[in-house]
Coordinates of C-alpha atoms in Angstrom, one line a residue:
X236 CA 22.1 54.6 85.0
X237 CA 19.0 56.7 84.2
X238 CA 17.1 53.4 83.6
X239 CA 18.0 52.3 87.1
X240 CA 17.2 55.6 88.8
X241 CA 13.5 54.8 89.5
X242 CA 14.5 51.5 91.1
X243 CA 17.2 53.1 93.2
X244 CA 14.8 55.8 94.4
X245 CA 12.3 53.1 95.5
X246 CA 14.7 50.4 96.5
X247 CA 13.5 50.1 100.1
X248 CA 9.9 49.8 98.9
X249 CA 10.9 47.1 96.4
X250 CA 12.8 45.2 99.0
X251 CA 9.8 45.3 101.4
X252 CA 7.4 44.3 98.7
X253 CA 9.6 41.4 97.6
X254 CA 9.9 40.2 101.2
X255 CA 6.2 40.3 101.7
X256 CA 5.5 38.5 98.4
X257 CA 8.0 35.9 99.4
X258 CA 6.4 35.4 102.8
X259 CA 2.9 35.2 101.5
X260 CA 4.0 32.7 98.8
X261 CA 5.8 30.6 101.4
X262 CA 2.8 30.5 103.7
X263 CA 0.5 29.5 100.8
X264 CA 2.9 26.8 99.8
X265 CA 3.2 25.4 103.3
X266 CA -0.6 25.4 103.9
X267 CA -1.7 24.0 100.5
X268 CA 1.1 22.6 98.4
X269 CA 3.7 21.2 100.9
X270 CA 4.0 17.4 101.1
X271 CA 2.9 17.8 104.7
X272 CA -0.2 20.0 103.9
X273 CA -2.5 16.9 104.2
X274 CA -1.6 16.3 107.8
X275 CA -3.9 17.8 110.5
X276 CA -2.7 20.3 113.1
X277 CA -2.9 24.0 113.9
X278 CA -2.6 26.2 110.8
X279 CA -0.3 28.7 112.4
X280 CA 2.2 26.0 113.3
X281 CA 2.0 24.7 109.7
X282 CA 2.3 28.1 108.1
X283 CA 5.4 29.4 109.8
X284 CA 8.2 28.8 112.3
X285 CA 7.1 32.1 113.7
X286 CA 3.7 32.2 115.3
X287 CA 2.8 35.7 114.0
X288 CA -0.2 37.6 115.2
X289 CA -2.3 38.9 112.4
X290 CA -4.0 42.3 112.2
X291 CA -3.0 44.9 114.8
X292 CA -0.2 44.4 117.4
X293 CA -3.0 44.3 120.0
X294 CA -4.1 40.9 118.9
X295 CA -3.9 38.5 121.8
X296 CA -3.7 34.8 122.4
X297 CA -5.9 33.6 125.2
X298 CA -5.3 30.4 127.0
X299 CA -6.8 29.0 130.1
X300 CA -4.5 27.2 132.4
X301 CA -5.8 25.9 135.7
X302 CA -7.9 28.7 137.1
X303 CA -5.9 31.6 135.6
X304 CA -6.4 33.4 132.4
X305 CA -3.1 34.1 130.7
X306 CA -3.1 36.8 128.1
X307 CA 0.0 36.6 126.0
X308 CA 1.0 38.6 122.9
X309 CA 2.3 36.3 120.2
X310 CA 3.3 39.0 117.9
X311 CA 6.6 38.0 116.3
X312 CA 7.0 35.0 118.6
X313 CA 7.9 31.5 117.5
X314 CA 5.2 28.9 118.2
X315 CA 7.7 26.4 119.7
X316 CA 9.7 29.3 121.2
X317 CA 6.6 30.5 123.0
X318 CA 5.8 27.2 124.7
X319 CA 9.4 26.0 125.4
X320 CA 11.3 29.2 126.2
X321 CA 8.6 31.8 127.3
X322 CA 6.4 29.2 129.0
X323 CA 9.5 27.2 130.3
X324 CA 9.2 23.8 128.7
X325 CA 5.5 23.5 128.0
X326 CA 5.5 22.5 124.4
X327 CA 5.5 18.7 125.1
X328 CA 2.3 19.2 127.1
X329 CA 0.8 21.4 124.4
X330 CA 1.5 18.7 121.8
X331 CA -0.5 16.3 123.9
X332 CA -3.5 18.7 123.9
X333 CA -3.2 19.1 120.1
X334 CA -3.4 15.4 119.7
X335 CA -6.7 15.4 121.6
X336 CA -8.1 17.9 119.1
X337 CA -6.5 16.7 115.8
X338 CA -5.8 13.0 116.3
X339 CA -2.8 10.7 116.7
X340 CA -0.7 12.2 113.9
X341 CA -0.2 16.0 113.7
X342 CA 1.9 18.6 112.1
X343 CA 3.7 20.7 114.7
X344 CA 5.7 22.9 112.4
X345 CA 6.1 23.5 108.7
X346 CA 8.6 20.6 108.6
X347 CA 7.8 18.2 111.5
X348 CA 5.2 15.7 112.5
X349 CA 4.4 14.2 115.8
X350 CA 2.7 10.8 116.6
X351 CA 0.8 9.9 119.7
X352 CA 0.4 6.1 119.3
X353 CA 2.4 3.6 121.3
X354 CA 2.0 1.0 118.5
X355 CA 4.1 3.2 116.2
X356 CA 7.1 3.6 118.5
X357 CA 9.1 0.5 117.3
X358 CA 8.6 1.5 113.7
X359 CA 9.8 5.0 114.2
X360 CA 12.7 4.1 116.4
X361 CA 13.6 0.9 114.5
X362 CA 16.5 -1.3 115.3
X363 CA 17.1 -2.4 111.7
X364 CA 15.9 0.5 109.4
X365 CA 17.9 3.6 108.5
X366 CA 17.0 6.5 110.8
X367 CA 18.8 9.9 110.7
X368 CA 18.5 12.4 113.5
X369 CA 17.2 15.9 112.9
X370 CA 20.0 18.5 112.8
X371 CA 17.8 21.3 114.0
X372 CA 17.1 19.3 117.2
X373 CA 20.8 18.7 117.8
X374 CA 21.8 22.3 117.6
X375 CA 21.3 22.8 121.3
X376 CA 24.1 20.3 122.1
X377 CA 26.7 21.3 119.5
X378 CA 28.5 18.0 119.9
X379 CA 28.5 16.6 116.3
X380 CA 31.6 14.5 117.1
X381 CA 29.8 12.2 119.5
X382 CA 27.7 9.2 118.6
X383 CA 24.7 10.9 120.3
X384 CA 25.2 14.0 118.1
X385 CA 25.6 12.2 114.8
X386 CA 22.9 13.0 112.3
X387 CA 23.8 10.3 109.8
X388 CA 22.7 6.8 110.6
X389 CA 25.8 5.1 109.2
X390 CA 28.2 7.4 111.0
X391 CA 26.3 6.8 114.2
X392 CA 26.5 3.1 113.8
X393 CA 30.3 3.2 113.3
X394 CA 30.8 5.4 116.3
X395 CA 28.5 3.3 118.4
X396 CA 30.4 0.1 117.4
X397 CA 33.6 1.6 118.9
X398 CA 31.7 1.9 122.3
X399 CA 29.6 -1.2 122.4
X400 CA 32.3 -3.6 123.7
X401 CA 33.3 -1.2 126.5
X402 CA 29.7 -0.8 127.6
X403 CA 28.6 -4.4 127.2
X404 CA 27.0 -6.4 130.0
X405 CA 30.2 -8.5 130.3
X406 CA 32.4 -5.4 130.8
X407 CA 30.0 -3.7 133.2
X408 CA 29.9 -6.9 135.3
X409 CA 33.6 -6.5 136.0
X410 CA 32.9 -3.1 137.6
X411 CA 30.6 -4.6 140.3
X412 CA 33.3 -4.6 143.1
X413 CA 34.2 -1.0 142.3
X414 CA 30.5 0.1 142.3
X415 CA 30.1 -1.6 145.7
X416 CA 33.1 0.3 147.0
X417 CA 31.5 3.5 145.9
X418 CA 28.2 2.6 147.6
X419 CA 30.1 1.9 150.8
X420 CA 31.6 5.4 150.6
X421 CA 28.1 6.8 150.0
X422 CA 26.7 5.0 153.0
X423 CA 29.6 6.4 155.2
X424 CA 28.5 9.9 154.2
X425 CA 24.9 9.1 154.9
X426 CA 25.9 7.9 158.3
X427 CA 27.5 11.3 159.1
X428 CA 24.2 13.0 158.4
X429 CA 22.2 10.3 160.3
X430 CA 24.3 10.8 163.4
X431 CA 23.7 14.5 163.4
X432 CA 20.0 14.1 162.6
X433 CA 20.3 16.3 159.5
X434 CA 18.2 15.9 156.4
X435 CA 19.7 15.0 153.0
X436 CA 18.5 16.1 149.6
X437 CA 18.7 12.8 147.7
X438 CA 18.6 14.6 144.4
X439 CA 22.0 16.1 145.2
X440 CA 23.3 12.9 146.8
X441 CA 22.4 10.7 143.8
X442 CA 23.7 13.3 141.3
X443 CA 27.1 13.4 143.0
X444 CA 27.2 9.7 143.5
X445 CA 26.4 8.8 139.9
X446 CA 28.9 11.3 138.6
X447 CA 31.6 9.9 140.8
X448 CA 30.8 6.4 139.6
X449 CA 30.9 7.3 136.0
X450 CA 34.2 9.1 136.2
X451 CA 35.6 6.3 138.4
X452 CA 34.6 3.4 136.2
X453 CA 36.5 4.9 133.4
X454 CA 34.0 6.5 131.2
X455 CA 36.6 9.0 131.7
X456 CA 39.0 7.7 134.4
X457 CA 42.4 6.1 133.9
X458 CA 44.9 3.5 135.1
X459 CA 48.0 4.2 137.0
X460 CA 47.0 7.8 137.7
X461 CA 47.7 9.5 141.0
X462 CA 44.6 11.6 141.6
X463 CA 43.3 14.3 143.8
X464 CA 40.8 13.4 146.5
X465 CA 39.5 17.0 146.6
X466 CA 36.1 17.8 145.2
X467 CA 35.9 18.8 141.5
X468 CA 35.3 22.4 140.7
X469 CA 38.6 24.3 140.9
X470 CA 40.2 26.0 137.9
X471 CA 41.7 23.7 135.3
X472 CA 44.7 25.2 133.5
X473 CA 46.4 23.8 130.5
X474 CA 50.2 23.7 131.1
X475 CA 52.5 24.8 128.3
X476 CA 54.4 21.5 128.7
X477 CA 53.2 18.3 127.0
X478 CA 51.8 16.9 130.3
X479 CA 48.7 18.8 131.2
X480 CA 48.0 19.7 134.8
X481 CA 45.0 19.0 137.0
X482 CA 43.8 21.1 140.0
X483 CA 45.6 20.6 143.3
X484 CA 48.3 18.5 141.6
X485 CA 50.9 19.2 144.3
X486 CA 48.5 18.0 147.0
X487 CA 47.1 14.9 145.5
X488 CA 47.5 11.3 146.8
X489 CA 46.9 7.9 145.3
X490 CA 43.4 6.7 145.1
X491 CA 43.2 3.0 144.4
X492 CA 46.4 3.6 142.3
X493 CA 44.0 3.1 139.4
X494 CA 41.4 5.7 138.7
X495 CA 40.5 9.3 139.2
X496 CA 37.0 10.1 140.4
X497 CA 35.7 13.7 140.6
X498 CA 34.9 13.0 144.3
X499 CA 31.7 15.0 144.7
X500 CA 30.9 12.7 147.6
X501 CA 33.9 14.1 149.5
X502 CA 32.4 17.6 149.6
X503 CA 31.1 18.4 153.2
X504 CA 27.6 19.0 151.9
X505 CA 28.0 16.9 148.8
X506 CA 28.0 19.3 145.8
X507 CA 24.8 21.3 145.3
X508 CA 26.7 23.5 142.8
X509 CA 27.2 20.4 140.6
X510 CA 23.5 19.8 140.5
X511 CA 22.9 23.4 139.7
X512 CA 25.5 23.1 136.9
X513 CA 23.6 20.3 135.3
X514 CA 20.3 22.1 135.7
X515 CA 21.6 25.4 134.3
X516 CA 23.0 23.6 131.3
X517 CA 19.8 21.7 130.6
X518 CA 17.6 24.8 131.0
X519 CA 19.6 26.5 128.2
X520 CA 18.6 23.8 125.8
X521 CA 15.4 25.2 124.3
X522 CA 17.0 28.6 123.9
X523 CA 20.0 27.1 122.2
X524 CA 17.8 25.3 119.8
X525 CA 16.4 28.6 118.7
X526 CA 19.6 30.5 118.9
X527 CA 22.6 28.1 118.8
X528 CA 25.1 31.0 118.6
X529 CA 24.5 31.7 122.3
X530 CA 26.6 28.7 123.4
X531 CA 29.9 29.6 122.0
X532 CA 29.3 33.2 123.1
X533 CA 28.6 32.0 126.7
X534 CA 31.6 29.8 126.8
X535 CA 33.8 32.6 125.5
X536 CA 32.9 34.8 128.5
X537 CA 35.6 35.2 131.3
X538 CA 35.2 32.6 134.0
X539 CA 35.4 35.2 136.7
X540 CA 32.4 36.9 135.2
X541 CA 30.4 33.7 135.1
X542 CA 31.4 32.8 138.6
X543 CA 29.8 36.0 139.8
X544 CA 26.7 35.9 137.6
X545 CA 26.2 32.2 136.9
X546 CA 28.2 30.0 139.2
X547 CA 26.7 26.9 137.7
X548 CA 27.7 27.8 134.2
X549 CA 31.2 28.6 135.5
X550 CA 31.4 25.1 136.8
X551 CA 30.2 23.8 133.4
X552 CA 33.4 25.5 132.0
X553 CA 35.4 23.6 134.6
X554 CA 33.6 20.4 133.6
X555 CA 34.5 20.9 130.0
X556 CA 38.1 21.8 130.8
X557 CA 38.5 18.8 133.0
X558 CA 37.4 16.5 130.2
X559 CA 39.6 18.3 127.7
X560 CA 42.6 17.9 130.0
X561 CA 41.9 14.2 130.6
X562 CA 41.4 13.5 126.9
X563 CA 44.6 15.3 125.9
X564 CA 46.6 13.4 128.5
X565 CA 45.3 10.1 127.1
X566 CA 46.3 11.2 123.6
X567 CA 49.7 12.2 124.9
X568 CA 50.2 8.8 126.4
X569 CA 50.3 10.0 130.0
X570 CA 47.7 7.5 131.1
X571 CA 48.4 3.9 130.3
X572 CA 47.0 0.6 131.3
X573 CA 48.9 -1.4 133.9
X574 CA 47.7 -5.1 133.7
X575 CA 49.0 -5.7 137.3
X576 CA 46.4 -3.3 138.7
X577 CA 42.8 -2.6 138.3
X578 CA 39.9 -4.9 137.6
X579 CA 40.7 -6.2 134.2
X580 CA 39.2 -3.5 132.1
X581 CA 41.9 -2.1 129.9
X582 CA 42.0 1.7 129.9
X583 CA 39.2 4.3 129.5
X584 CA 36.4 4.8 127.0
X585 CA 38.8 7.1 125.2
X586 CA 41.3 4.2 125.0
X587 CA 38.6 2.0 123.6
X588 CA 37.9 4.4 120.8
X589 CA 41.6 4.9 120.0
X590 CA 42.1 1.1 119.8
X591 CA 38.9 0.4 117.8
X592 CA 39.1 -1.0 114.3
X593 CA 35.6 0.1 113.5
X594 CA 36.4 3.8 112.8
X595 CA 39.1 5.5 110.7
X596 CA 41.9 7.7 112.1
X597 CA 39.9 10.9 111.4
X598 CA 37.5 9.7 114.1
X599 CA 40.2 9.5 116.7
X600 CA 41.2 13.1 116.8
X601 CA 41.0 15.3 120.0
X602 CA 37.8 17.1 119.4
X603 CA 35.7 14.0 118.7
X604 CA 37.2 12.1 121.6
X605 CA 36.4 15.1 123.9
X606 CA 32.8 15.3 122.7
X607 CA 32.2 11.6 123.1
X608 CA 33.5 11.7 126.7
X609 CA 31.5 14.8 127.5
X610 CA 28.3 13.1 126.4
X611 CA 28.9 9.9 128.2
X612 CA 29.6 11.7 131.5
X613 CA 26.9 14.4 131.2
X614 CA 24.1 12.2 129.9
X615 CA 24.8 9.3 132.2
X616 CA 24.7 11.2 135.5
X617 CA 21.4 13.1 135.4
X618 CA 19.0 10.5 133.9
X619 CA 20.0 7.8 136.4
X620 CA 20.1 10.2 139.4
X621 CA 16.7 11.5 138.5
X622 CA 15.3 8.0 138.4
X623 CA 16.9 7.1 141.8
X624 CA 15.5 10.3 143.3
X625 CA 12.0 9.8 142.1
X626 CA 11.9 6.1 143.0
X627 CA 13.3 7.0 146.5
X628 CA 10.3 9.3 147.0
X629 CA 7.7 6.9 145.7
X630 CA 9.0 4.1 148.0
X631 CA 8.9 6.3 151.1
X632 CA 5.5 7.6 150.0
X633 CA 4.1 4.0 149.7
X634 CA 5.1 2.2 152.9
X635 CA 3.5 -1.1 151.7
X636 CA 5.6 -1.2 148.6
X637 CA 8.6 -0.4 150.6
X638 CA 7.9 -3.3 153.1
X639 CA 7.4 -5.7 150.2
X640 CA 10.7 -4.6 148.7
X641 CA 12.6 -5.0 152.0
X642 CA 11.1 -8.4 152.6
X643 CA 12.3 -9.5 149.2
X644 CA 15.8 -8.0 149.7
X645 CA 16.1 -10.0 153.0
X646 CA 16.0 -13.2 151.0
X647 CA 19.4 -12.4 149.4
X648 CA 20.8 -9.9 152.0
X649 CA 20.1 -11.5 155.4
X650 CA 22.4 -9.0 157.0
X651 CA 21.4 -5.5 156.2
X652 CA 25.0 -4.4 156.1
X653 CA 25.8 -7.2 153.6
X654 CA 27.0 -6.2 150.1
X655 CA 24.5 -6.7 147.4
X656 CA 25.2 -9.2 144.6
X657 CA 24.1 -8.1 141.1
X658 CA 23.3 -11.7 140.0
X659 CA 21.0 -12.1 143.0
X660 CA 19.3 -8.8 142.5
X661 CA 18.6 -9.5 138.8
X662 CA 16.5 -12.4 139.9
X663 CA 14.3 -10.5 142.3
X664 CA 10.9 -9.8 140.7
X665 CA 9.6 -7.1 142.9
X666 CA 12.9 -5.1 142.9
X667 CA 12.9 -5.2 139.1
X668 CA 9.3 -4.2 139.0
X669 CA 10.1 -1.2 141.3
X670 CA 13.0 -0.4 138.9
X671 CA 10.7 -0.5 135.8
X672 CA 8.0 1.6 137.6
X673 CA 10.7 4.1 138.7
X674 CA 12.0 4.3 135.1
X675 CA 8.4 4.8 133.8
X676 CA 7.8 7.8 136.1
X677 CA 11.2 9.4 135.5
X678 CA 10.9 9.2 131.7
X679 CA 14.7 9.3 130.8
X680 CA 14.5 12.2 128.3
X681 CA 11.2 14.0 128.5
X682 CA 11.3 15.9 125.2
X683 CA 10.3 14.5 121.8
X684 CA 13.1 12.7 119.8
X685 CA 12.8 13.3 116.0
X686 CA 13.8 10.7 113.5
X687 CA 14.0 10.8 109.8
X688 CA 13.6 8.0 107.3
X689 CA 15.8 9.5 104.5
X690 CA 15.1 7.1 101.7
X691 CA 11.8 5.4 102.4
X692 CA 8.2 6.5 102.9
X693 CA 7.0 5.6 106.4
X694 CA 3.5 4.4 106.9
X695 CA 1.3 5.3 109.9
X696 CA -2.0 3.5 109.3
X697 CA -3.3 5.1 106.1
X698 CA -0.9 8.1 106.3
X699 CA 2.1 8.2 104.0
X700 CA 4.9 10.1 105.6
X701 CA 7.2 11.5 102.9
X702 CA 10.9 10.4 103.0
X703 CA 13.1 13.0 104.7
X704 CA 10.3 14.2 107.1
X705 CA 11.3 14.6 110.8
X706 CA 8.8 12.6 112.9
X707 CA 8.9 12.4 116.7
X708 CA 7.3 10.7 119.7
X709 CA 7.7 11.5 123.4
X710 CA 8.5 9.3 126.4
X711 CA 6.2 11.3 128.7
X712 CA 3.3 10.6 126.3
X713 CA 4.1 6.9 126.2
X714 CA 4.6 6.5 129.9
X715 CA 1.5 8.4 130.9
X716 CA -0.8 6.8 128.3
X717 CA -3.8 5.5 130.3
X718 CA -4.7 2.9 127.7
X719 CA -1.3 1.2 128.3
X720 CA -0.7 2.1 131.9
X721 CA -4.1 2.6 133.8
X722 CA -3.9 5.2 136.5
X723 CA -0.6 6.3 134.9
X724 CA 0.5 8.8 137.6
X725 CA 0.3 6.2 140.4
X726 CA 3.5 4.4 141.4
X727 CA 2.4 0.7 141.0
X728 CA 5.2 -1.9 140.7
X729 CA 2.6 -4.6 140.5
X730 CA 1.7 -3.6 136.9
X731 CA 5.0 -5.3 136.0
X732 CA 4.2 -8.6 137.8
X733 CA 2.0 -11.6 137.6
X734 CA 1.5 -14.5 140.1
X735 CA 1.7 -18.2 139.9
X736 CA -0.5 -18.6 143.0
X737 CA -3.3 -21.1 142.1
X738 CA -5.7 -19.6 144.7
X739 CA -5.0 -15.9 144.1
X740 CA -4.7 -14.4 140.6
X741 CA -4.1 -10.9 141.9
X742 CA -0.4 -10.0 142.1
X743 CA -1.1 -7.2 144.6
X744 CA -2.2 -9.7 147.3
X745 CA -0.4 -12.8 146.2
X746 CA 2.5 -14.2 148.3
X747 CA 5.8 -12.6 147.5
X748 CA 7.4 -15.9 146.5
X749 CA 4.7 -16.5 143.8
X750 CA 5.4 -13.2 141.9
X751 CA 7.1 -13.4 138.5
X752 CA 7.9 -10.7 136.0
X753 CA 5.2 -9.8 133.5
X754 CA 7.0 -8.6 130.4
X755 CA 3.9 -7.5 128.5
X756 CA 4.4 -3.8 129.1
X757 CA 8.2 -3.7 128.6
X758 CA 8.0 -2.7 124.9
X759 CA 6.2 0.5 126.1
X760 CA 9.0 1.4 128.6
X761 CA 11.2 3.8 126.6
X762 CA 13.2 5.6 129.3
X763 CA 16.4 4.4 127.5
X764 CA 14.9 4.8 124.0
X765 CA 14.5 2.0 121.5
X766 CA 16.2 0.9 118.3
X767 CA 19.6 1.5 117.0
X768 CA 19.8 4.9 118.7
X769 CA 18.9 3.8 122.2
X770 CA 21.0 4.7 125.2
X771 CA 24.5 3.4 125.0
X772 CA 24.9 3.2 128.7
X773 CA 21.9 1.2 129.5
X774 CA 23.8 -1.7 131.1
X775 CA 25.8 0.5 133.4
X776 CA 22.6 2.4 134.3
X777 CA 20.6 -0.7 135.2
X778 CA 23.6 -2.0 137.3
X779 CA 23.9 1.3 139.2
X780 CA 20.1 1.4 139.8
X781 CA 19.8 -2.2 141.1
X782 CA 22.8 -2.0 143.4
X783 CA 21.9 1.4 144.8
X784 CA 18.3 0.7 145.5
X785 CA 19.1 -2.6 147.2
X786 CA 21.9 -1.1 149.3
X787 CA 20.1 2.0 150.5
X788 CA 16.7 0.4 151.3
X789 CA 18.1 -2.7 152.9
X790 CA 20.7 -0.9 155.0
X791 CA 18.6 2.0 156.2
X792 CA 15.3 0.8 157.7
X793 CA 14.3 4.2 159.1
X794 CA 13.8 6.9 156.6
X795 CA 11.5 9.9 156.7
X796 CA 10.4 12.3 154.0
X797 CA 11.0 15.9 155.1
X798 CA 9.5 19.0 153.4
X799 CA 8.8 17.0 150.3
X800 CA 5.6 16.5 148.4
X801 CA 4.5 14.5 145.4
X802 CA 4.7 17.6 143.2
X803 CA 8.5 17.7 143.9
X804 CA 8.9 14.7 141.5
X805 CA 6.0 15.3 139.1
X806 CA 7.1 16.4 135.6
X807 CA 5.6 19.8 134.8
X808 CA 8.3 21.1 132.5
X809 CA 10.2 19.5 129.7
X810 CA 13.7 21.0 129.5
X811 CA 15.0 18.0 127.5
X812 CA 15.1 16.3 130.9
X813 CA 11.9 16.2 133.1
X814 CA 11.6 19.0 135.7
X815 CA 8.9 19.8 138.3
X816 CA 7.1 23.1 138.5
X817 CA 9.2 26.2 139.2
X818 CA 10.3 26.4 142.8
X819 CA 9.8 22.6 143.4
X820 CA 12.2 19.7 143.3
X821 CA 14.5 17.6 145.4
X822 CA 13.6 14.8 147.8
X823 CA 14.6 15.6 151.4
X824 CA 15.1 12.6 153.7
X825 CA 16.1 12.2 157.3
X826 CA 17.7 8.9 158.3
X827 CA 17.1 7.3 161.7

């Protein structure tokens, strides 16, 4: 014991010294000996996950933004944390600035690389090569049971295979009559506001509409179920009996005798709280990436407390509980397919997974099914509604484009109250060009999406990227690249068109009937991602978009933007999904 006495007396000093030596050694390794040390980028980002100030605590980081000088202490603050959490989703834009300084491939952390080169996108997000996701990036979602949340390439492929048939073009085509019914319902609600001369926030309208569609078309809906027609958002309680209860169960009535929609469209003012719920959830993403423990803590708080302090987050709890209840009822056999009813699609997405031969029984347990359903509903509603909202603005803000679109729609919808036909719409060049341009300026997911080649070195020009390195690219960078899309912030559907007119080679002035699709740029359109990990719901999303745009802009010839500017739809914050600057957002329209 006497031998240890000096060490015990100075144990704190020894621990501090050991820690400092470790930190210095780690920084030296990362800067000079790491496999990524050869890649350009800011040294502070390469040295540590924490952007530590050096010297005194008064050391400041100066950055000029617009006309303001922001003085920010970076003492003990994470590099990524600073831009994404403290600066509210600015890291994506900082990365673009770093590329201007350091070149097309840079090191953005001790472990990650980022590439700014559209030509590399299909290599990184390959259809045929093994690509893992980055576990650190997925921490914000905490949905490892879903295909989206699967790190391993092989596991993702198996889980995706169980979904592919249900989300195929052939299956989605069968949903067309139901989608048109929902559009008729949406138009009836618009008529109510039109008659009163009241404005509508189309961000709220489209969010509610798409959510109702997704739940109705059995991404989590069910056959032979008598459902409530009251708006979603009440408390969901699990009953002690085998059959679980849903809200307002004693007051419900049959809707189609087929499906249960969440019926946000039935809310008198639609459901602004639902939009807030999605926004609040998304805004937590960057914080949860840094501190994933916060999500289970938040979900463990009493609902009454959240309802007072964060109503949107309380509704998120209802959202999760609703999906849990539905999933458990399917597992219990309470919702079964009736072949005499419906539109020929057997069961729900959960049924499709349960009946799949592509995955083992361990992949058909409650928690995994719940997470898959949660992702399909949550991910499918916001991205599509954001695209519809932004496109709605740009069409009203560009009357000539809107006139051209309406002229084209008249060729297949002579009566403005006629129902759209998907097959006809798919053959309209200008409508599809508007769709592509709307997707380009809505971005899908705005944040970088890391991929890992676990076994093979990736090559970017002369750079060898070591196997196992997370590498990412960003849709905002792709879609705003002026070398690919000249004048990238301008809404210009004609960039997706060419003309067969022998006397006029300009698509912008050529007769409408001579326009044909120009697919040259489509490989750079990445709103749905690319490769084996691209969006599973792309077919449903495109169907929703075409039918909705055609219906709304053919039926309502008088629409006026109210209290809405371009900056309400411009991406200024990356919160996983694109957001405008603080205090902006929404597209307010008055119908006449």
